[in-house]
XYZ file of C-alpha atoms in Angstrom:
644
model
C 48.152 10.862 -39.521
C 50.087 10.038 -36.310
C 48.082 12.701 -34.444
C 44.823 11.323 -35.775
C 45.748 7.767 -34.871
C 46.588 8.933 -31.353
C 43.122 10.674 -31.201
C 41.287 7.556 -32.242
C 43.339 5.388 -29.851
C 41.728 7.253 -26.947
C 38.341 6.123 -28.152
C 39.123 2.489 -28.980
C 39.726 1.141 -25.420
C 36.204 2.194 -24.474
C 34.742 -0.157 -27.012
C 35.553 -3.000 -24.653
C 33.913 -1.424 -21.634
C 30.539 -2.634 -20.479
C 27.926 0.008 -21.192
C 26.496 1.588 -18.097
C 23.404 3.777 -17.683
C 24.096 7.281 -18.736
C 27.130 6.697 -20.995
C 27.033 7.652 -24.614
C 27.560 4.291 -26.291
C 29.827 5.449 -29.046
C 32.017 2.277 -28.883
C 29.755 -0.279 -30.459
C 28.078 2.368 -32.663
C 31.411 3.528 -33.862
C 32.406 -0.011 -34.715
C 29.232 -0.435 -36.828
C 29.760 2.821 -38.693
C 33.425 1.922 -39.357
C 32.400 -1.472 -40.678
C 30.077 0.308 -43.090
C 33.068 2.151 -44.526
C 32.605 5.612 -42.938
C 35.875 7.429 -42.016
C 36.392 7.722 -38.291
C 36.241 11.501 -38.166
C 32.905 11.528 -39.992
C 31.522 8.627 -37.852
C 32.461 10.441 -34.621
C 31.013 13.748 -35.850
C 27.732 12.045 -36.813
C 27.435 10.322 -33.494
C 28.115 13.517 -31.548
C 25.843 15.627 -33.728
C 22.936 13.282 -33.015
C 23.638 12.955 -29.325
C 24.878 9.382 -29.635
C 21.235 8.242 -30.049
C 21.823 5.253 -32.284
C 23.490 4.068 -35.491
C 20.449 4.817 -37.624
C 20.376 8.442 -36.567
C 24.085 8.813 -37.254
C 23.672 7.174 -40.687
C 20.801 9.499 -41.585
C 22.923 12.462 -40.478
C 25.886 11.327 -42.677
C 23.830 10.728 -45.744
C 22.054 14.159 -45.430
C 25.429 15.883 -45.006
C 27.238 14.150 -47.852
C 27.668 17.524 -49.665
C 28.397 19.504 -46.561
C 31.570 21.489 -47.231
C 32.446 21.341 -43.522
C 31.828 17.633 -43.105
C 35.569 16.943 -42.503
C 36.220 20.107 -40.557
C 37.787 19.106 -37.146
C 36.234 22.139 -35.379
C 34.764 20.816 -32.060
C 31.266 21.559 -30.753
C 30.549 23.860 -27.749
C 29.153 22.342 -24.586
C 27.369 23.704 -21.492
C 26.178 22.184 -18.203
C 22.861 23.315 -16.750
C 20.685 22.462 -13.828
C 17.187 21.981 -15.212
C 14.002 21.746 -13.050
C 11.413 18.995 -13.413
C 8.178 18.086 -11.705
C 5.860 20.645 -10.119
C 8.318 23.551 -10.384
C 8.885 22.953 -14.036
C 5.051 22.866 -14.333
C 4.900 26.391 -12.843
C 7.788 27.711 -14.943
C 6.411 26.336 -18.187
C 3.083 27.955 -17.435
C 4.820 31.249 -16.779
C 6.688 30.889 -20.092
C 3.395 30.448 -21.970
C 1.596 33.278 -20.217
C 4.423 35.850 -20.543
C 4.880 35.001 -24.212
C 1.161 35.280 -24.910
C 0.760 38.574 -22.975
C 3.961 40.377 -23.773
C 5.475 38.628 -26.756
C 8.855 36.906 -26.853
C 11.780 38.191 -24.809
C 15.420 36.969 -24.530
C 14.600 34.515 -21.768
C 12.400 32.459 -24.180
C 15.481 31.550 -26.299
C 16.411 28.848 -23.773
C 14.288 26.668 -21.489
C 14.229 27.303 -17.663
C 17.651 26.463 -16.202
C 20.494 27.419 -13.829
C 23.852 27.886 -15.532
C 26.636 25.907 -13.891
C 29.523 26.639 -16.299
C 30.577 28.720 -19.271
C 30.359 27.229 -22.812
C 33.460 25.070 -23.450
C 34.782 23.059 -26.322
C 35.245 19.299 -26.493
C 36.665 17.248 -29.361
C 34.331 14.647 -30.792
C 36.580 11.841 -29.678
C 36.351 12.973 -26.054
C 32.628 13.362 -25.740
C 31.984 9.892 -24.327
C 34.579 10.480 -21.560
C 32.990 13.837 -20.865
C 29.591 12.153 -20.391
C 31.133 9.635 -18.145
C 32.694 12.430 -16.055
C 29.223 14.002 -15.559
C 27.673 10.696 -14.605
C 30.440 10.023 -12.103
C 30.103 13.378 -10.356
C 26.301 13.194 -10.164
C 26.661 9.806 -8.558
C 29.021 11.241 -5.947
C 26.578 14.049 -5.219
C 23.262 12.224 -4.903
C 23.399 12.234 -1.113
C 24.896 15.746 -0.930
C 22.845 17.717 -3.374
C 20.796 20.385 -1.500
C 17.063 19.708 -1.697
C 15.029 21.838 -2.002
C 16.925 24.702 -3.547
C 15.801 27.982 -1.833
C 14.939 30.492 -4.492
C 14.118 34.224 -4.210
C 12.352 36.414 -6.754
C 14.294 39.458 -7.979
C 13.060 42.132 -10.400
C 14.621 45.118 -12.076
C 13.660 47.383 -15.011
C 14.865 44.849 -17.578
C 15.369 41.583 -15.659
C 13.248 39.209 -13.663
C 14.666 35.978 -12.123
C 14.727 33.515 -9.281
C 18.056 33.661 -7.419
C 19.539 30.741 -5.411
C 20.280 31.440 -1.787
C 23.941 32.490 -1.560
C 25.085 29.736 0.785
C 23.388 27.003 -1.249
C 24.727 28.621 -4.423
C 28.266 28.043 -3.136
C 27.423 24.348 -2.674
C 26.224 24.173 -6.325
C 29.388 25.876 -7.467
C 31.377 23.175 -5.641
C 29.467 20.581 -7.673
C 30.445 22.459 -10.865
C 34.022 22.551 -9.752
C 34.057 18.763 -9.144
C 32.642 18.270 -12.610
C 35.396 20.479 -14.064
C 38.057 18.465 -12.273
C 36.559 15.144 -13.481
C 36.290 16.522 -17.033
C 40.017 17.302 -17.004
C 40.895 13.889 -15.509
C 38.678 11.731 -17.745
C 38.470 13.725 -20.992
C 41.299 16.308 -20.858
C 38.662 19.012 -21.292
C 38.890 22.465 -19.596
C 35.569 23.636 -18.008
C 35.209 27.024 -16.400
C 32.604 26.901 -13.553
C 30.077 29.786 -13.475
C 31.323 32.442 -11.050
C 28.315 34.801 -11.149
C 25.176 34.565 -8.966
C 23.227 31.381 -9.744
C 19.626 31.983 -10.875
C 16.773 30.945 -13.171
C 16.063 33.794 -15.637
C 12.361 34.447 -16.060
C 12.507 37.478 -18.332
C 15.060 39.958 -19.653
C 15.597 42.458 -22.475
C 11.815 43.270 -22.528
C 10.113 46.610 -23.201
C 9.829 48.602 -19.980
C 6.010 48.899 -20.433
C 5.770 45.084 -19.957
C 7.386 45.182 -16.531
C 4.241 45.433 -14.521
C 2.579 42.513 -16.291
C 5.667 40.326 -16.165
C 6.245 41.102 -12.479
C 2.664 40.229 -11.652
C 2.959 36.843 -13.501
C 6.300 36.088 -11.892
C 4.812 36.467 -8.379
C 2.308 33.749 -9.177
C 5.125 31.192 -9.586
C 5.104 29.039 -6.489
C 8.836 28.589 -5.816
C 8.166 26.350 -2.790
C 7.030 23.463 -4.976
C 9.046 20.222 -5.126
C 11.580 19.703 -7.890
C 14.107 17.156 -8.981
C 16.976 19.210 -10.514
C 18.563 17.456 -13.404
C 22.195 17.892 -14.476
C 21.981 18.281 -18.260
C 24.757 18.485 -20.810
C 24.071 20.162 -24.163
C 26.107 21.021 -27.203
C 25.769 23.421 -30.096
C 27.563 23.997 -33.406
C 30.149 26.650 -32.523
C 30.056 28.026 -36.089
C 26.460 29.259 -35.579
C 26.595 30.399 -31.966
C 25.940 34.055 -32.942
C 23.423 33.294 -35.764
C 19.709 33.734 -35.732
C 17.885 30.416 -35.706
C 14.983 29.946 -38.140
C 12.564 27.142 -38.625
C 11.475 26.094 -42.114
C 7.703 26.178 -42.565
C 7.311 25.476 -46.347
C 9.118 23.289 -48.848
C 11.066 25.117 -51.502
C 12.763 23.768 -54.628
C 15.686 25.939 -55.848
C 15.146 27.828 -59.089
C 18.795 29.011 -59.358
C 22.181 27.505 -58.408
C 22.707 29.882 -55.467
C 19.445 29.005 -53.720
C 18.896 26.537 -50.847
C 16.406 23.672 -50.885
C 14.028 23.850 -47.947
C 12.231 21.038 -46.106
C 9.614 21.745 -43.407
C 10.963 21.058 -39.958
C 14.562 21.863 -40.858
C 16.443 24.748 -39.212
C 18.309 27.528 -40.837
C 21.268 29.450 -39.305
C 21.347 33.057 -40.461
C 24.007 35.653 -39.770
C 23.367 39.377 -40.371
C 26.919 39.630 -41.677
C 26.162 37.341 -44.648
C 23.042 39.116 -45.939
C 24.893 41.383 -48.399
C 24.212 39.096 -51.276
C 20.535 38.694 -50.519
C 17.890 40.816 -52.250
C 14.693 42.092 -50.671
C 12.483 39.179 -49.530
C 15.431 36.791 -49.494
C 17.967 35.788 -46.875
C 21.210 33.825 -46.889
C 21.477 30.915 -44.526
C 22.862 27.436 -43.752
C 20.712 24.321 -43.350
C 21.167 22.326 -40.136
C 20.044 19.080 -41.821
C 22.409 19.272 -44.772
C 25.067 21.828 -43.900
C 24.576 23.522 -47.276
C 24.225 27.268 -47.602
C 22.349 29.491 -50.053
C 19.587 32.026 -50.573
C 16.026 31.251 -49.450
C 12.696 33.143 -49.504
C 12.200 34.930 -46.208
C 8.503 34.146 -45.905
C 9.194 30.412 -45.971
C 10.827 30.478 -42.520
C 9.917 31.696 -38.992
C 11.995 32.657 -36.000
C 12.913 29.779 -33.682
C 14.520 29.677 -30.204
C 18.245 29.502 -29.790
C 18.120 26.098 -28.073
C 15.895 24.450 -30.712
C 18.962 23.140 -32.457
C 21.006 22.063 -29.396
C 21.870 18.458 -28.823
C 21.309 16.692 -25.506
C 24.169 14.431 -24.346
C 23.198 13.558 -20.807
C 20.515 14.196 -18.263
C 21.002 12.892 -14.715
C 18.725 13.074 -11.692
C 19.953 13.772 -8.171
C 17.044 11.941 -6.586
C 16.939 8.830 -8.682
C 19.616 6.074 -8.797
C 19.057 5.557 -12.495
C 19.742 8.434 -14.748
C 16.758 9.416 -16.895
C 18.593 9.436 -20.214
C 21.961 9.344 -21.812
C 21.276 11.239 -24.998
C 18.551 12.537 -27.156
C 19.448 14.582 -30.238
C 18.214 17.999 -31.030
C 15.704 19.205 -28.371
C 13.589 21.958 -29.923
C 10.509 19.873 -30.621
C 10.544 17.207 -27.901
C 11.358 19.470 -24.976
C 9.871 22.823 -25.878
C 6.856 21.954 -28.010
C 5.661 18.966 -26.120
C 5.833 16.396 -28.939
C 7.650 13.450 -27.343
C 6.895 10.498 -29.636
C 7.180 6.810 -28.806
C 10.548 6.429 -30.489
C 11.977 9.230 -28.493
C 10.555 7.774 -25.301
C 12.357 4.585 -26.077
C 15.612 6.425 -26.711
C 15.232 7.996 -23.271
C 14.408 4.685 -21.645
C 10.960 6.084 -20.778
C 8.612 3.558 -22.303
C 6.324 4.131 -19.277
C 4.615 7.581 -19.685
C 4.383 7.919 -15.862
C 8.167 8.293 -15.788
C 7.999 11.478 -17.805
C 8.269 13.479 -14.562
C 11.922 12.368 -14.408
C 12.823 14.403 -17.510
C 11.480 17.830 -18.580
C 7.755 17.458 -18.911
C 6.406 18.623 -22.256
C 4.714 21.992 -22.084
C 1.636 20.760 -23.951
C 1.113 17.910 -21.432
C 1.577 20.286 -18.532
C -0.939 22.763 -19.865
C -3.551 20.045 -20.370
C -3.073 18.600 -16.897
C -3.054 21.962 -15.118
C -5.961 23.576 -16.917
C -8.421 20.708 -17.308
C -9.708 20.939 -13.761
C -11.832 24.085 -14.281
C -14.014 24.901 -17.317
C -12.466 27.735 -19.272
C -13.962 30.088 -21.757
C -12.500 29.078 -25.129
C -12.458 30.834 -28.460
C -11.663 28.842 -31.684
C -10.829 30.682 -34.879
C -10.757 28.752 -38.107
C -10.096 29.656 -41.732
C -12.519 28.440 -44.452
C -11.938 25.433 -46.629
C -10.568 25.121 -50.145
C -12.154 27.689 -52.465
C -13.372 27.082 -56.015
C -11.724 30.099 -57.753
C -8.250 29.191 -56.373
C -8.473 25.575 -57.520
C -10.224 26.150 -60.911
C -9.197 29.712 -61.657
C -11.181 32.956 -61.897
C -13.067 31.670 -64.981
C -14.600 28.608 -63.304
C -18.013 30.214 -63.660
C -17.871 30.167 -67.446
C -17.023 26.457 -67.286
C -19.985 25.643 -65.002
C -22.899 27.895 -66.040
C -24.646 27.788 -69.408
C -26.248 30.824 -71.051
C -29.420 30.350 -69.051
C -27.483 30.361 -65.743
C -27.885 26.701 -65.073
C -25.021 25.064 -63.020
C -23.249 21.911 -64.294
C -20.107 20.748 -62.636
C -17.212 19.831 -64.854
C -14.952 18.216 -62.218
C -15.495 15.816 -59.257
C -14.073 18.395 -56.946
C -16.843 20.776 -57.866
C -19.977 20.637 -55.633
C -22.986 18.794 -57.131
C -25.181 21.887 -56.698
C -24.949 25.522 -55.641
C -27.504 27.773 -53.771
C -29.430 30.143 -56.041
C -28.574 33.873 -55.865
C -31.083 36.635 -56.211
C -28.638 38.704 -58.279
C -27.761 35.842 -60.620
C -24.859 33.454 -60.875
C -22.358 36.283 -61.620
C -22.406 37.117 -57.937
C -20.204 34.069 -57.454
C -17.341 36.145 -59.022
C -16.785 37.824 -55.660
C -18.369 35.253 -53.349
C -17.145 31.875 -54.412
C -18.157 28.518 -52.789
C -15.829 25.782 -51.413
C -14.929 22.662 -53.352
C -15.885 19.127 -52.442
C -12.466 18.788 -50.850
C -13.110 21.978 -48.897
C -16.329 20.495 -47.493
C -14.446 17.319 -46.622
C -11.737 19.306 -44.864
C -14.322 21.085 -42.755
C -16.103 17.891 -41.875
C -12.801 16.225 -40.804
C -12.200 19.190 -38.413
C -15.679 18.794 -36.981
C -15.241 15.071 -36.529
C -11.882 15.626 -34.759
C -13.575 18.127 -32.398
C -16.262 15.573 -31.748
C -13.734 12.861 -31.022
C -12.016 15.246 -28.562
C -15.342 15.595 -26.720
C -15.556 19.275 -27.613
C -18.965 20.889 -27.639
C -19.263 24.207 -29.470
C -21.834 26.473 -27.829
C -21.894 29.304 -30.434
C -20.765 29.543 -34.061
C -20.162 32.878 -35.728
C -18.936 33.271 -39.325
C -18.087 35.750 -41.987
C -20.907 36.379 -44.555
C -18.727 34.933 -47.335
C -20.350 31.757 -48.703
C -17.084 29.798 -48.321
C -17.179 30.561 -44.564
C -20.865 29.664 -44.168
C -20.331 26.366 -45.983
C -17.206 25.589 -43.919
C -19.033 26.339 -40.608
C -21.991 24.218 -41.780
C -19.718 21.232 -42.511
C -17.781 21.563 -39.281
C -21.154 21.333 -37.438
C -21.987 18.210 -39.506
C -18.757 16.647 -38.360
C -19.503 17.692 -34.779
C -22.984 16.171 -35.121
C -24.444 19.521 -34.131
C -25.944 20.604 -37.469
C -29.514 21.604 -36.873
C -28.828 21.922 -33.133
C -26.358 24.812 -33.224
C -27.202 27.693 -35.562
C -24.604 29.775 -37.408
C -24.643 33.451 -36.673
C -23.595 35.340 -39.824
C -21.538 38.344 -38.711
C -20.415 40.842 -41.367
C -17.869 42.306 -38.964
C -15.834 39.132 -39.451
C -15.246 39.723 -43.128
C -11.601 40.024 -44.231
C -9.763 43.317 -44.854
C -11.795 45.054 -47.535
C -8.611 46.405 -49.179
C -8.269 42.883 -50.609
C -11.639 43.003 -52.445
C -11.289 43.736 -56.162
C -13.491 46.194 -57.944
C -15.469 49.063 -56.525
C -17.972 47.277 -54.397
C -18.259 44.589 -51.718
C -19.586 41.146 -52.586
C -23.345 40.669 -52.756
C -23.552 38.081 -50.016
C -26.437 35.639 -49.805
C -28.894 36.822 -47.040
C -29.280 34.541 -44.013
C -32.932 33.815 -44.939
C -31.808 32.526 -48.341
C -29.027 30.479 -46.786
C -31.522 28.870 -44.412
C -33.795 28.145 -47.393
C -30.836 26.386 -49.076
C -30.661 24.078 -45.948
C -27.688 25.785 -44.230
C -27.936 25.791 -40.488
C -28.167 29.624 -40.172
C -29.744 31.693 -37.401
C -32.153 34.016 -39.256
C -32.995 35.897 -36.125
C -29.424 37.038 -35.352
C -28.722 40.775 -35.446
C -25.112 41.518 -36.404
C -22.806 43.619 -34.246
C -21.404 45.246 -37.364
C -24.007 45.309 -40.198
C -23.026 45.271 -43.848
C -23.828 48.983 -44.126
C -21.009 49.738 -41.823
C -18.378 48.052 -44.040
C -16.528 50.309 -46.460
C -14.334 49.481 -49.495
C -10.525 49.809 -49.201
C -10.615 50.405 -45.440
C -7.263 51.128 -43.750
C -5.333 48.455 -42.013
C -6.016 50.149 -38.660
C -9.714 50.152 -39.350
C -9.758 46.468 -40.176
C -7.755 45.510 -37.050
C -9.985 47.686 -34.863
C -13.136 46.213 -36.408
C -11.910 42.606 -35.874
C -10.949 43.294 -32.266
C -14.281 45.023 -31.576
C -16.508 42.333 -33.045
C -14.547 39.563 -31.248
C -14.899 41.351 -27.924
C -18.599 41.893 -28.416
C -19.145 38.272 -29.566
C -17.471 36.964 -26.381
C -19.368 39.445 -24.172
C -22.609 38.354 -25.845
C -21.908 34.695 -25.121
C -20.614 35.204 -21.615
C -22.409 33.058 -19.038
C -24.384 31.329 -21.818
C -21.654 28.894 -22.895
C -17.898 28.234 -22.635
C -16.947 27.622 -26.254
C -17.221 29.966 -29.234
C -16.172 29.045 -32.801
C -15.449 31.754 -35.356
C -15.151 30.590 -38.971
C -13.787 33.319 -41.195
C -10.573 34.059 -43.178
C -6.817 33.450 -42.930
C -6.434 36.977 -41.565
C -8.949 36.279 -38.754
C -6.634 33.914 -36.906
C -4.305 36.875 -36.253
C -6.789 39.805 -36.231
C -9.278 38.178 -33.885
C -6.775 36.894 -31.309
C -3.748 39.152 -31.059
C -5.291 42.082 -29.150
C -7.402 39.711 -27.123
C -4.080 38.552 -25.674
C -3.166 42.117 -24.646
C -0.684 42.497 -27.479
C -0.351 45.443 -29.795
C -1.199 44.866 -33.505
C 1.633 44.115 -35.772
C 2.509 46.443 -38.640
C 0.701 45.699 -41.897
C 3.726 44.201 -43.576
C 4.328 41.609 -40.819
C 0.596 40.980 -40.659
C 0.494 40.042 -44.324
C 3.480 37.644 -43.929
C 1.580 35.839 -41.095
C -1.619 35.599 -43.117
C 0.214 34.099 -46.122
C 1.288 31.201 -43.940
C -2.122 30.120 -42.752
C -3.582 27.214 -44.816
C -7.202 26.251 -45.440
C -8.831 25.145 -42.190
C -5.905 26.655 -40.193
C -7.184 26.463 -36.643
C -6.189 28.148 -33.356
C -7.512 28.244 -29.820
C -7.602 30.910 -27.124
C -8.461 30.551 -23.417
C -9.453 33.200 -20.969
C -6.796 33.694 -18.263
C -8.980 33.741 -15.149
C -9.070 37.007 -13.251
C -6.729 38.883 -15.587
C -9.355 39.275 -18.296
C -6.700 38.573 -20.889
C -6.769 35.631 -23.267
C -3.878 33.413 -24.277
C -3.233 31.112 -27.284
C -3.182 27.443 -26.241
C -2.927 24.101 -28.059
C -6.142 23.223 -29.888
C -7.921 20.003 -28.896
C -7.422 18.678 -32.432
C -4.441 17.866 -34.629
C -3.512 20.129 -37.601
C -4.824 19.191 -41.030
C -2.282 18.888 -43.794
C -3.513 18.733 -47.383
C -1.754 19.083 -50.694
C 1.597 20.802 -50.569
C 0.805 23.065 -47.631
C 2.765 22.740 -44.393
C 1.320 21.368 -41.165
C -0.065 24.490 -39.544
C 1.505 25.231 -36.132
C -0.293 28.063 -34.334
C 2.648 28.494 -31.987
C 5.161 29.146 -34.784
C 2.873 31.348 -36.845
C 0.877 33.427 -34.390
C 3.274 33.818 -31.462
C 5.322 36.595 -32.919
C 6.958 39.564 -31.218
């Protein structure tokens, strides 16, 4: 107990200090947590694990970790000091990150945001974190007039590495700054920091396939390294227990069915070690939840790979050009810094109520993309899955509930459409070609209304011949207020993988002329690129992927110079099959493809833009928000479609 009392005594005197910009205000927050009855070790751990943001965040962390077996473990966190770019240079680097990932898939550089490493990872006890943050603030203050601006960078490439290296003489100056921080950390916090001794650089790409070198090299030369930049000294921490674990992001909720299973909540992160997978069966993995600290088995297809730094905690970010530091803390950074989702609460935590001050910290990638690419009209491809289907909601026998012996339709539920189009082959054709529900039509109209509100004009609409896709496209156009103005081109080549069709024959789809007679906005003069006669039952995976790629290319070529925006309404598989090879990526294997398709909900929506002179397309943020309905997760194209 004496050792613990001595540890806490080092924190107590700081409670009386006046809070200054940039300090982690543990003093008053610690007092509040102690007055609530939390033990000091737990209170300190909660404050440090949430970046010292506020008492509420610490309380939420403590309550969620109440069953964490390591809650009282005194093991310290690991810390690292980086220089991070902001402003125009960050703009360029963020764009490079997006393009390289879209064209060549993820490589090791994508695990961490653009940065220059100033020191090795080091450990700091929870009770000393505030003093460590003060040390960084002090040293940055001393260096504001001495920091070299701009930093001269030079591009270097090799067979498996591409980076921007700092000029050798200037690098020595930066290493002196790191040495000063190390000395201040020892003096103020009794923490040993080892300055980085290797060449200082910003890594652009490494550990990538050799056949990607030419593309990555070409992209890297487009980065304008002469642009202005305010380099920020940023201090991050990570849980040392999971330093060598793979980081996964939870996409779907899961309620445990057995005692050894882990409950999952969308947005949480899972730490997974290959060493712990011995007890997991096929399709399951063993991992530990970041939000609860609990471990157990979980279904593999409920999670997706995340970046290493998505779970890191920010403890300080200090500008060398501004007298006031941008922020003192900020919690885990995966969403706010890498996915461009800074909300109002987080802006307040950063002291950035005015959006114009965002340039002081790392600008969100989504904001950068919009600003940089809105100046010139781009060719855009939207791909959307159809709405909620009748046979999934009401079962395969819905037809017997709704049609009498004479084939007359009568709905038996408010979620069933009031009427259905007549079919030349009789109502039994609905067995293989079902309609969407009332909710499905509403979902589609909501998407159209959102596109309308975003001032999006769709020039061409193509859809699969499946009735559910035609109805979805029709209702999207209604929401866009373009029904009757823009005609739907029914393209059989957009039908899903025929291996998934039951029975021995393809569906008997309603002909475009009959659809038009039923008041659907269909182009009856359109001649398909791949007619129905060319589709075969039980086609191979390679055939389906080739067909989807071919028809997408031909659609875009057909619309070139006639309009900038094309909408494809088809199936869950289309979001992957119609966009992956357009980005210059190789198709995934069929097993991984199926896992991606299973994660795409009704009205899952993605957007691609043509990358200028390269002739390659890239996935970008859609102009509309995702649509969450029922128990499905909020669809994130970046997490689902940007796979290696």
